[in-house]
PDB file of C-alpha atoms in Angstrom:
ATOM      1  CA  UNK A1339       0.000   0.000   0.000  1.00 54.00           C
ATOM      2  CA  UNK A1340       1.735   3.179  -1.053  1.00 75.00           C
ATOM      3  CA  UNK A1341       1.132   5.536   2.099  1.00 91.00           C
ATOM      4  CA  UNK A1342      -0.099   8.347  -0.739  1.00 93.00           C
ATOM      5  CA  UNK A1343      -3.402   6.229  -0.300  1.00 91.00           C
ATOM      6  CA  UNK A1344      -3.344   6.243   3.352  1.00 92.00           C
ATOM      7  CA  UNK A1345      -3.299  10.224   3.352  1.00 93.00           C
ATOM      8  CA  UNK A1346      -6.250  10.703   1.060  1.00 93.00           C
ATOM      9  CA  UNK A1347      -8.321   8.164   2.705  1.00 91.00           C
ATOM     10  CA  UNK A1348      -7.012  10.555   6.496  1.00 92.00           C
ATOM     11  CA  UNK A1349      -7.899  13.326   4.807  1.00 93.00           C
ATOM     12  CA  UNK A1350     -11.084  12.941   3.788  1.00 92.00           C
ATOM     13  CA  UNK A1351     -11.668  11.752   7.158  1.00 91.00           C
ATOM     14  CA  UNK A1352      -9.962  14.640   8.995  1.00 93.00           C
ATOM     15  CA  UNK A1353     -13.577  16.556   9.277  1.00 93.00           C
ATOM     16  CA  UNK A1354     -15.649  13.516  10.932  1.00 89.00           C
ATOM     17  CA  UNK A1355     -13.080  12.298  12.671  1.00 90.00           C
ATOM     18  CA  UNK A1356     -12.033  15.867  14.257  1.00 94.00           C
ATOM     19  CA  UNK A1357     -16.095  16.103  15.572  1.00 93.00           C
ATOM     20  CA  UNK A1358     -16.197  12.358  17.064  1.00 91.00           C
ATOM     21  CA  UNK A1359     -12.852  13.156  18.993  1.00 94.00           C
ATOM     22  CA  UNK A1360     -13.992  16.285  20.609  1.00 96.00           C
ATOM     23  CA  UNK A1361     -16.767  14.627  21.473  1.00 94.00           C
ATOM     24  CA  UNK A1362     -14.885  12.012  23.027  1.00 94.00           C
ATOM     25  CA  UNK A1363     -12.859  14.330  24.853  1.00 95.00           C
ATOM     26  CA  UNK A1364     -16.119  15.984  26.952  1.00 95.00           C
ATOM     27  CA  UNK A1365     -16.984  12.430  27.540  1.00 94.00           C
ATOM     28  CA  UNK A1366     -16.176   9.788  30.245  1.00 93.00           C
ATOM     29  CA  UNK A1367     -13.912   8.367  28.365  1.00 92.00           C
ATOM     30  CA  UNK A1368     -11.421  11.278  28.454  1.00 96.00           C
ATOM     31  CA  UNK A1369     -10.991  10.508  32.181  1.00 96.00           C
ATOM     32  CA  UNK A1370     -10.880   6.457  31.805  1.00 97.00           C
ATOM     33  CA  UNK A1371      -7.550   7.206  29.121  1.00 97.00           C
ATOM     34  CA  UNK A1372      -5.622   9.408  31.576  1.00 97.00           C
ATOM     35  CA  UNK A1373      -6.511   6.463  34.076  1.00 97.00           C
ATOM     36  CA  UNK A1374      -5.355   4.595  32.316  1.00 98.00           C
ATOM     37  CA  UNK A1375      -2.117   6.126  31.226  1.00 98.00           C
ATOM     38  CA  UNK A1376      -1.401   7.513  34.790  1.00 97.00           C
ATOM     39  CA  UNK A1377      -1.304   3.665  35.779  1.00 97.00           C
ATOM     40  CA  UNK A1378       1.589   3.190  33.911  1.00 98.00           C
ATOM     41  CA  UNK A1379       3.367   6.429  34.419  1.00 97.00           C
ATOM     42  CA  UNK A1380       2.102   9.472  35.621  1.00 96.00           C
ATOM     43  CA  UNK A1381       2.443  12.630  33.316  1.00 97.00           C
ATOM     44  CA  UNK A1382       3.822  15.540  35.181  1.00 95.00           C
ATOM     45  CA  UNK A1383       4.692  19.684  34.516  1.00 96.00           C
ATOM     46  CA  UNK A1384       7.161  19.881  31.902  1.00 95.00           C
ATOM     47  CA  UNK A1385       7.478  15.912  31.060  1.00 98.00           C
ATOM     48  CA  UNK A1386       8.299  15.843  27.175  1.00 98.00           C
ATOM     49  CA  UNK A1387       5.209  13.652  25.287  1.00 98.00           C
ATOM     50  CA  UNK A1388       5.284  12.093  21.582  1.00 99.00           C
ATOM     51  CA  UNK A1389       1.951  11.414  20.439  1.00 98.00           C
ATOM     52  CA  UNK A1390       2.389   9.298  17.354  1.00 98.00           C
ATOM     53  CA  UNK A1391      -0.415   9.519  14.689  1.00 98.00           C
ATOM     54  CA  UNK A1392      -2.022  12.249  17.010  1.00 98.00           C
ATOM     55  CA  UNK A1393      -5.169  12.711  14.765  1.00 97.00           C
ATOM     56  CA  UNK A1394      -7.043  14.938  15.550  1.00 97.00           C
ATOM     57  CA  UNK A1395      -5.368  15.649  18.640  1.00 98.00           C
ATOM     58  CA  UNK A1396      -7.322  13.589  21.634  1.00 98.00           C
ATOM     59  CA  UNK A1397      -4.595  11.868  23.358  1.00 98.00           C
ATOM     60  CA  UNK A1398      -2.017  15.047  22.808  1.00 98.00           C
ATOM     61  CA  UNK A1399      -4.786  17.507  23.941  1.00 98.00           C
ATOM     62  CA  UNK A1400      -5.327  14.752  27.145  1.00 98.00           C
ATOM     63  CA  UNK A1401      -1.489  14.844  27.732  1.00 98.00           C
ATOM     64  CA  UNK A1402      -1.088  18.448  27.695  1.00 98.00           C
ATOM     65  CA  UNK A1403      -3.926  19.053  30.373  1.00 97.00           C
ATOM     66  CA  UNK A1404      -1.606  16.891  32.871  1.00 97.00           C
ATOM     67  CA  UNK A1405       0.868  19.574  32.323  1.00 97.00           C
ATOM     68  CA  UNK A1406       3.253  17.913  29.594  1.00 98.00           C
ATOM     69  CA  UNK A1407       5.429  19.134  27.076  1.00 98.00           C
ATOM     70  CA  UNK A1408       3.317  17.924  24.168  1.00 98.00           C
ATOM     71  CA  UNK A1409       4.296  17.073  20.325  1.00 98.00           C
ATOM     72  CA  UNK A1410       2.255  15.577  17.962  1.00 98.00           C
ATOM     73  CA  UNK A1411       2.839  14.113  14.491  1.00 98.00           C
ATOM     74  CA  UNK A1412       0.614  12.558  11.965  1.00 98.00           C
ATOM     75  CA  UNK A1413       1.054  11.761   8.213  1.00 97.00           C
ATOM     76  CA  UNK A1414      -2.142  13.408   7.375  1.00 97.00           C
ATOM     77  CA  UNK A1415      -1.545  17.001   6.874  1.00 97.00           C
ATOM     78  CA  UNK A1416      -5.235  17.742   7.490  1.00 97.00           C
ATOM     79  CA  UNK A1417      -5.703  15.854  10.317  1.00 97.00           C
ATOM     80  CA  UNK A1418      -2.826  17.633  11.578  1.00 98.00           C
ATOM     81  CA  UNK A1419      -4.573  20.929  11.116  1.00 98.00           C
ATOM     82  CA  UNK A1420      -7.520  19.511  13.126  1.00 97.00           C
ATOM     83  CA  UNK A1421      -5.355  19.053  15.638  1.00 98.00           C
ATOM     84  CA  UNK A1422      -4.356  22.626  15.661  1.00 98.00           C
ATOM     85  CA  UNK A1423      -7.295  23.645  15.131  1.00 97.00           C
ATOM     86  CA  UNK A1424      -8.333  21.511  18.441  1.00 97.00           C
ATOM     87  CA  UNK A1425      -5.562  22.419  20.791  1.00 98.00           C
ATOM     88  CA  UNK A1426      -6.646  26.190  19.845  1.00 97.00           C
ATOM     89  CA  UNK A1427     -10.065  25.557  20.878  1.00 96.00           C
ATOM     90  CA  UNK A1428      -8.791  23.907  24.327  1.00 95.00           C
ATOM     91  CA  UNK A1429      -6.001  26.924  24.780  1.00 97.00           C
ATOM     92  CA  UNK A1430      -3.270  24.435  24.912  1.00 97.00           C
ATOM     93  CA  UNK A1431       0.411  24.813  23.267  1.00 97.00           C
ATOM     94  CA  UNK A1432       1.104  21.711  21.802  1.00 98.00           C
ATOM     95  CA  UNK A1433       4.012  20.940  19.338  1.00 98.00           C
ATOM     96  CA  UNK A1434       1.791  19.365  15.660  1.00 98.00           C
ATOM     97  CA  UNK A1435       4.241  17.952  12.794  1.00 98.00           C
ATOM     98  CA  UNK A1436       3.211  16.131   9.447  1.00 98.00           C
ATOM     99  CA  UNK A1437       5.642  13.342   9.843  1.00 98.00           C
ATOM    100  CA  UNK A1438       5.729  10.284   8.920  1.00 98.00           C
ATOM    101  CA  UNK A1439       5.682   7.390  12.620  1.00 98.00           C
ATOM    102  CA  UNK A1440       8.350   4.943  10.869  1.00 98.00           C
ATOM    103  CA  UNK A1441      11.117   7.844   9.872  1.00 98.00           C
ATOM    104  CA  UNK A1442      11.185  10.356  13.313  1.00 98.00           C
ATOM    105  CA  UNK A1443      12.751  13.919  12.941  1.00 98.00           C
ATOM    106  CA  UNK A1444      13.911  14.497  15.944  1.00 98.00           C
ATOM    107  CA  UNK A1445      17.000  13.601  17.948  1.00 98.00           C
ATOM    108  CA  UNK A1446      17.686  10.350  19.950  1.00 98.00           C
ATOM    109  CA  UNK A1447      16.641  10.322  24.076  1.00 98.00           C
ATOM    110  CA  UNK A1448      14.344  13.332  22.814  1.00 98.00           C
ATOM    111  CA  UNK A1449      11.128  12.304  25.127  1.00 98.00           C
ATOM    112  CA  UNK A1450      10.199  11.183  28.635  1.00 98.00           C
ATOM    113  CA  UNK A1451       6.684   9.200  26.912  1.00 98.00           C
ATOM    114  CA  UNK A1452       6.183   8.160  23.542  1.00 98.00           C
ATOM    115  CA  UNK A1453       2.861   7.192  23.355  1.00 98.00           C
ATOM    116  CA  UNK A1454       0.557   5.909  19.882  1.00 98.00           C
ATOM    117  CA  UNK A1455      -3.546   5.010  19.890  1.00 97.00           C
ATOM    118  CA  UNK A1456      -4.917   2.859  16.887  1.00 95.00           C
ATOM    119  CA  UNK A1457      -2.099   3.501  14.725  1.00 97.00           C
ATOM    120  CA  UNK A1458       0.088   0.510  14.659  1.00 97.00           C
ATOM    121  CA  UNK A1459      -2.503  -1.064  12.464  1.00 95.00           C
ATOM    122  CA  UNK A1460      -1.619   1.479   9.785  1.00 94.00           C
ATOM    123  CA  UNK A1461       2.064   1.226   9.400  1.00 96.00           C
ATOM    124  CA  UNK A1462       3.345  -0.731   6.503  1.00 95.00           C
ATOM    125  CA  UNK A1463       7.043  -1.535   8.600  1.00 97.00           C
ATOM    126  CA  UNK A1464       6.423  -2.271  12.406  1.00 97.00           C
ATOM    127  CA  UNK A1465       9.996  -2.849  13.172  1.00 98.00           C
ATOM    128  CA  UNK A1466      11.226   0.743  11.911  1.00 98.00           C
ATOM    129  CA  UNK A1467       8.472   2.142  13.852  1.00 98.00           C
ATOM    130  CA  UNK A1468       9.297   0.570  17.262  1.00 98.00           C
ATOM    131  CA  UNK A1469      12.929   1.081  16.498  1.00 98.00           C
ATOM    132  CA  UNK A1470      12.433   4.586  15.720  1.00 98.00           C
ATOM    133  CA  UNK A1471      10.035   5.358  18.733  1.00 98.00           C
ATOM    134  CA  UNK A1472      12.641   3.658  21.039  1.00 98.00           C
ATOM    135  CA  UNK A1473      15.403   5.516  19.335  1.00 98.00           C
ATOM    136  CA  UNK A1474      13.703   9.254  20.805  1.00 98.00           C
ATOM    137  CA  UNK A1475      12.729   8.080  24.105  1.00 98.00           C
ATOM    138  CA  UNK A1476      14.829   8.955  27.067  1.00 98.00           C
ATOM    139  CA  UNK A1477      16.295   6.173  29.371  1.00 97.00           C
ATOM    140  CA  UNK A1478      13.592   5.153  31.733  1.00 96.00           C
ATOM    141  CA  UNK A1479      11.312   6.915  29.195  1.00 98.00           C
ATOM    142  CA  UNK A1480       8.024   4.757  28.510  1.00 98.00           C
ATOM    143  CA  UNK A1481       6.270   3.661  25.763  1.00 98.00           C
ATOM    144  CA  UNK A1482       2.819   2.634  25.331  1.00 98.00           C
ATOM    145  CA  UNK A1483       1.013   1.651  22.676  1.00 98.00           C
ATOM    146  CA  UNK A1484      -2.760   1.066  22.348  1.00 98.00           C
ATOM    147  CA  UNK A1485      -3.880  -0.946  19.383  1.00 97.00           C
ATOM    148  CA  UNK A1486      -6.183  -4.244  18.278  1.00 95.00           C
ATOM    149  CA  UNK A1487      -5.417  -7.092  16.098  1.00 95.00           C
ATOM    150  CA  UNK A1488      -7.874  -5.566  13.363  1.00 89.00           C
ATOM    151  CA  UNK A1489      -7.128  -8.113  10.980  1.00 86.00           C
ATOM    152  CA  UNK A1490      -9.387 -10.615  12.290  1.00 84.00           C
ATOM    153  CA  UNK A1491     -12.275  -7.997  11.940  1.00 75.00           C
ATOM    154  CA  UNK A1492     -13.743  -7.008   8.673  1.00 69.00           C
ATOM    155  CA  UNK A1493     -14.940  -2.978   8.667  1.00 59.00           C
ATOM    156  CA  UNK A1494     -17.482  -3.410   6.499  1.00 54.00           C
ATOM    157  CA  UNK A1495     -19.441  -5.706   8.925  1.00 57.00           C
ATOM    158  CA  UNK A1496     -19.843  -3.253  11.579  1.00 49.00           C
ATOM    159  CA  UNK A1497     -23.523  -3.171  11.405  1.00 52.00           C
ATOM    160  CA  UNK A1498     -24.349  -4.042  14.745  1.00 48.00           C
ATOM    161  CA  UNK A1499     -22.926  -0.995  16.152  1.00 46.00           C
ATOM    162  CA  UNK A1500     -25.224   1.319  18.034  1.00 47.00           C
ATOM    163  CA  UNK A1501     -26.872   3.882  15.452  1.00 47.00           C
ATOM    164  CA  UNK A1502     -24.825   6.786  16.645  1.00 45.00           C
ATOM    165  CA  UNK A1503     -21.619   5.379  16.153  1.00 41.00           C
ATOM    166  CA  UNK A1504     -19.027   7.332  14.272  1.00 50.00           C
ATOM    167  CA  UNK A1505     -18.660   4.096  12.240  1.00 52.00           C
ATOM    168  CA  UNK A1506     -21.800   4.449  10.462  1.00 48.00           C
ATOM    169  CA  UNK A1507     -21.257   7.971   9.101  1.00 58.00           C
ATOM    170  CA  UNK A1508     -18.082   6.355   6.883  1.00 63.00           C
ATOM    171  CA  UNK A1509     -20.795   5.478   4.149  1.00 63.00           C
ATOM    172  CA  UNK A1510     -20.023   2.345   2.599  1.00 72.00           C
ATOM    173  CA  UNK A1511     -16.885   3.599   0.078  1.00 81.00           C
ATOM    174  CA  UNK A1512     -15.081   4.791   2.730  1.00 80.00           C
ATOM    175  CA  UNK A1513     -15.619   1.478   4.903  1.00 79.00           C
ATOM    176  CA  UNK A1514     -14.302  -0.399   1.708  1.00 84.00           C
ATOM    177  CA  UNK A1515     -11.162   2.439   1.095  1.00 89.00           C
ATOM    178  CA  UNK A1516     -10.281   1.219   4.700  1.00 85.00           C
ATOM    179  CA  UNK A1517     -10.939  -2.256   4.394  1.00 85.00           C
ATOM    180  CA  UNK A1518      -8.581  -1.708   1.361  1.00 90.00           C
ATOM    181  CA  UNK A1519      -6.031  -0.002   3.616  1.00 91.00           C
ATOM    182  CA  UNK A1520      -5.915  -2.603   6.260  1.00 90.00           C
ATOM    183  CA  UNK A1521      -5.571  -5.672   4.026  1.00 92.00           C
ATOM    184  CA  UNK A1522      -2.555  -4.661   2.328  1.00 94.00           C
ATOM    185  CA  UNK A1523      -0.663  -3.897   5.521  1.00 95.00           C
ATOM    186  CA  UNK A1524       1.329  -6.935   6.751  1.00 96.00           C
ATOM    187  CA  UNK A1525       1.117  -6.527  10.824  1.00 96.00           C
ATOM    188  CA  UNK A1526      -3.142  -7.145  10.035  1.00 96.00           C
ATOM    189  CA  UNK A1527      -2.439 -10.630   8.786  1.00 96.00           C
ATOM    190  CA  UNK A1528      -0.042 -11.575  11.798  1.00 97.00           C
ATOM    191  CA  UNK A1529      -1.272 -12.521  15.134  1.00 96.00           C
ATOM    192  CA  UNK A1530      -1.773  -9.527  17.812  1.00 97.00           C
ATOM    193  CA  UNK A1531       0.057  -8.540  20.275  1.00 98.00           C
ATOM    194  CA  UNK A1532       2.089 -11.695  20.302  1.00 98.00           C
ATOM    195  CA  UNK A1533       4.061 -10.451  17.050  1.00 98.00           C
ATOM    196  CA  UNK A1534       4.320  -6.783  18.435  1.00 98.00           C
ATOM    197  CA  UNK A1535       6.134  -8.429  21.616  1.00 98.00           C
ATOM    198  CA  UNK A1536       8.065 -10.652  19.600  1.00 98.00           C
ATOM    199  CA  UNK A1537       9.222  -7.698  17.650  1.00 98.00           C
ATOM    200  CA  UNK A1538       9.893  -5.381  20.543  1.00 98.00           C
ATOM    201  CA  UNK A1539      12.069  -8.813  22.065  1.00 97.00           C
ATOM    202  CA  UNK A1540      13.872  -8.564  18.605  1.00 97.00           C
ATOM    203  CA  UNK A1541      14.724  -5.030  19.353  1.00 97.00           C
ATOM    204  CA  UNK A1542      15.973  -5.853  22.649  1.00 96.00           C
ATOM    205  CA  UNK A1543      13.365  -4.928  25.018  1.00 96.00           C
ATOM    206  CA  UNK A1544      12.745  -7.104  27.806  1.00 90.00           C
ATOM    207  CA  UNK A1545      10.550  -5.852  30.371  1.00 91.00           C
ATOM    208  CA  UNK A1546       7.402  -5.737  28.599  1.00 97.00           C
ATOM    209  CA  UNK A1547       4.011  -5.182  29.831  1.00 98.00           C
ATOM    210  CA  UNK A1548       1.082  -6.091  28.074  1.00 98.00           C
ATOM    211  CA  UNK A1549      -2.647  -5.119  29.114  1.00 98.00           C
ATOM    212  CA  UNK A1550      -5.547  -7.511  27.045  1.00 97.00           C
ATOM    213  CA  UNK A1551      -7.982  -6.528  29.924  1.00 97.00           C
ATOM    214  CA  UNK A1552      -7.983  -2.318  29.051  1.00 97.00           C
ATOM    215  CA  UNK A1553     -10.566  -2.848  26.674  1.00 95.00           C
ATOM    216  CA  UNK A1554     -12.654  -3.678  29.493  1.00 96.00           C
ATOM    217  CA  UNK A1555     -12.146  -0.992  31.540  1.00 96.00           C
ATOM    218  CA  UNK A1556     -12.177   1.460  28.425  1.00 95.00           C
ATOM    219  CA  UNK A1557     -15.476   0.299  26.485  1.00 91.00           C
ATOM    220  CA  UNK A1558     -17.750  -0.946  29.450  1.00 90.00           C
ATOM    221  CA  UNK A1559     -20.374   0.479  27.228  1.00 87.00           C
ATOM    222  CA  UNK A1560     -21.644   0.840  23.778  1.00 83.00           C
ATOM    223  CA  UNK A1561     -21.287   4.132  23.142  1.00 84.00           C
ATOM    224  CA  UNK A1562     -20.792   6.287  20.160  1.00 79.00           C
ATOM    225  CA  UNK A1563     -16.891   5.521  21.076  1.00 85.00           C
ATOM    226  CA  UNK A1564     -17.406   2.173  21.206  1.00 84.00           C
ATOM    227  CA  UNK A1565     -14.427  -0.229  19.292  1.00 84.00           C
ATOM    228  CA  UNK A1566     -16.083  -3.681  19.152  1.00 83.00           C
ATOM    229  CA  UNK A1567     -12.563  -5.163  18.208  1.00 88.00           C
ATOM    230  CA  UNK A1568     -10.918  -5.496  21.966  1.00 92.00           C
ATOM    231  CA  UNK A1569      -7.977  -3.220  22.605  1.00 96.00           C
ATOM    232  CA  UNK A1570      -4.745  -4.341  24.214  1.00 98.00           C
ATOM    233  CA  UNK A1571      -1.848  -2.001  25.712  1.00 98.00           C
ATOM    234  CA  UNK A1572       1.784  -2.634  25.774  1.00 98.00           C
ATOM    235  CA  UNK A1573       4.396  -1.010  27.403  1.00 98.00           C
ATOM    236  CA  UNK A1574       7.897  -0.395  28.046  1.00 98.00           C
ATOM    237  CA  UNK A1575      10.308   0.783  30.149  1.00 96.00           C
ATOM    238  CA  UNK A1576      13.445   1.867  28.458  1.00 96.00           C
ATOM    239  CA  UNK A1577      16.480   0.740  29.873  1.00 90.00           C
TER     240      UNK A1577
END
């Protein structure tokens, strides 16, 4: 999948997907995330934060709030001006880059938390990606990353979702376009999160923590936030 197509098909979601997340971030889910996150390390004034594939800005925009140093990248240029567009609305100062999550522009130990939601999925090369997200992070920086083994879900058979899901105002192209997306990248056709660990072991990591019980916790109910595919969490501790 050339990552031209995965651009377009952000960009025409940039709009949609921009309304659904401030929605989500007035809702009780906003609080379950920083929960959540706080469990595994506590964001405090002036900690430096990478949210990778930031979208439209939730989990930067969450971050920030705590008091971090925020930056956050995303290949889609519009989504990225969302995000701006979001942080304005929330009067917070957050770093937003078009940049692509496998090829990182900034220098080595750069943050204290480098932290990515539902974006894994989307990257053609999962090694670079955890190599270069490892590369920036501090010593005793952490990484977590929140994704689902998507591949064993189809998007176009989402039809039991509650009517006011953000799923069902896709239409049925753009459900296909992502179907589309998904199928060609390799991580969606390997077993998840066992080949995430085993590629983080690869890399050298060790002390890994993985979470299959988040989703749980997260989507208790069947909201218009709802992800019927169950999330898992991993994180790291870099040595």
């Amino acid at each position: 999948m050339e990552k031209s197509k995965i651009i377009n098909y952000w960009d025409k979601r940039a709009d949609s997907f921009s309304k659904n997340k401030r929605a989500e971030l007035k809702s009780t889910h906003a609080q379950k995330w920083i929960t959540e996150i706080s469990h595994i390390t506590p964001i405090k004034p002036g900690m430096k934060v990478l949210d990778i594939g930031t979208g439209a800005g939730f989990l930067a925009i969450l971050c920030s709030e705590q008091g971090g140093d925020v930056t956050g990248i995303d290949l889609s240029p519009d989504m990225i001006q969302s995000a701006k567009q979001n942080a304005d609305r929330y009067n917070h100062d957050i770093h937003f880059q078009v940049m692509d999550a496998e090829t990182l522009l900034f220098n080595d130990e750069t943050f204290d938390l480098v932290i990515s939601r539902n974006v894994t999925w989307l990257l053609p090369n999962t090694t670079l990606a955890y190599q270069e997200w490892l590369r920036v992070l501090k010593p005793n920086g952490t990484l977590i990353n929140i994704d689902a083994n998507y591949g064993q879900d189809s998007f176009t058979d989402y039809q039991s979702l509650n009517a006011d899901h953000a799923h069902h105002t896709l239409g049925n192209n753009m459900l296909v376009e992502s179907e589309a997306i998904k199928q060609s990248i390799p991580i969606n056709h390997q077993p998840r999160p066992q080949t995430d660990i085993g590629i983080l072991k690869h890399l050298g990591v060790n002390d890994i923590h993985l979470d299959t019980e988040i989703y749980l916790r997260i989507y208790s109910e069947q909201d218009a936030f709802y992800n019927p595919t169950p999330i898992f969490l991993i994180s790291v501790t870099k040595s």
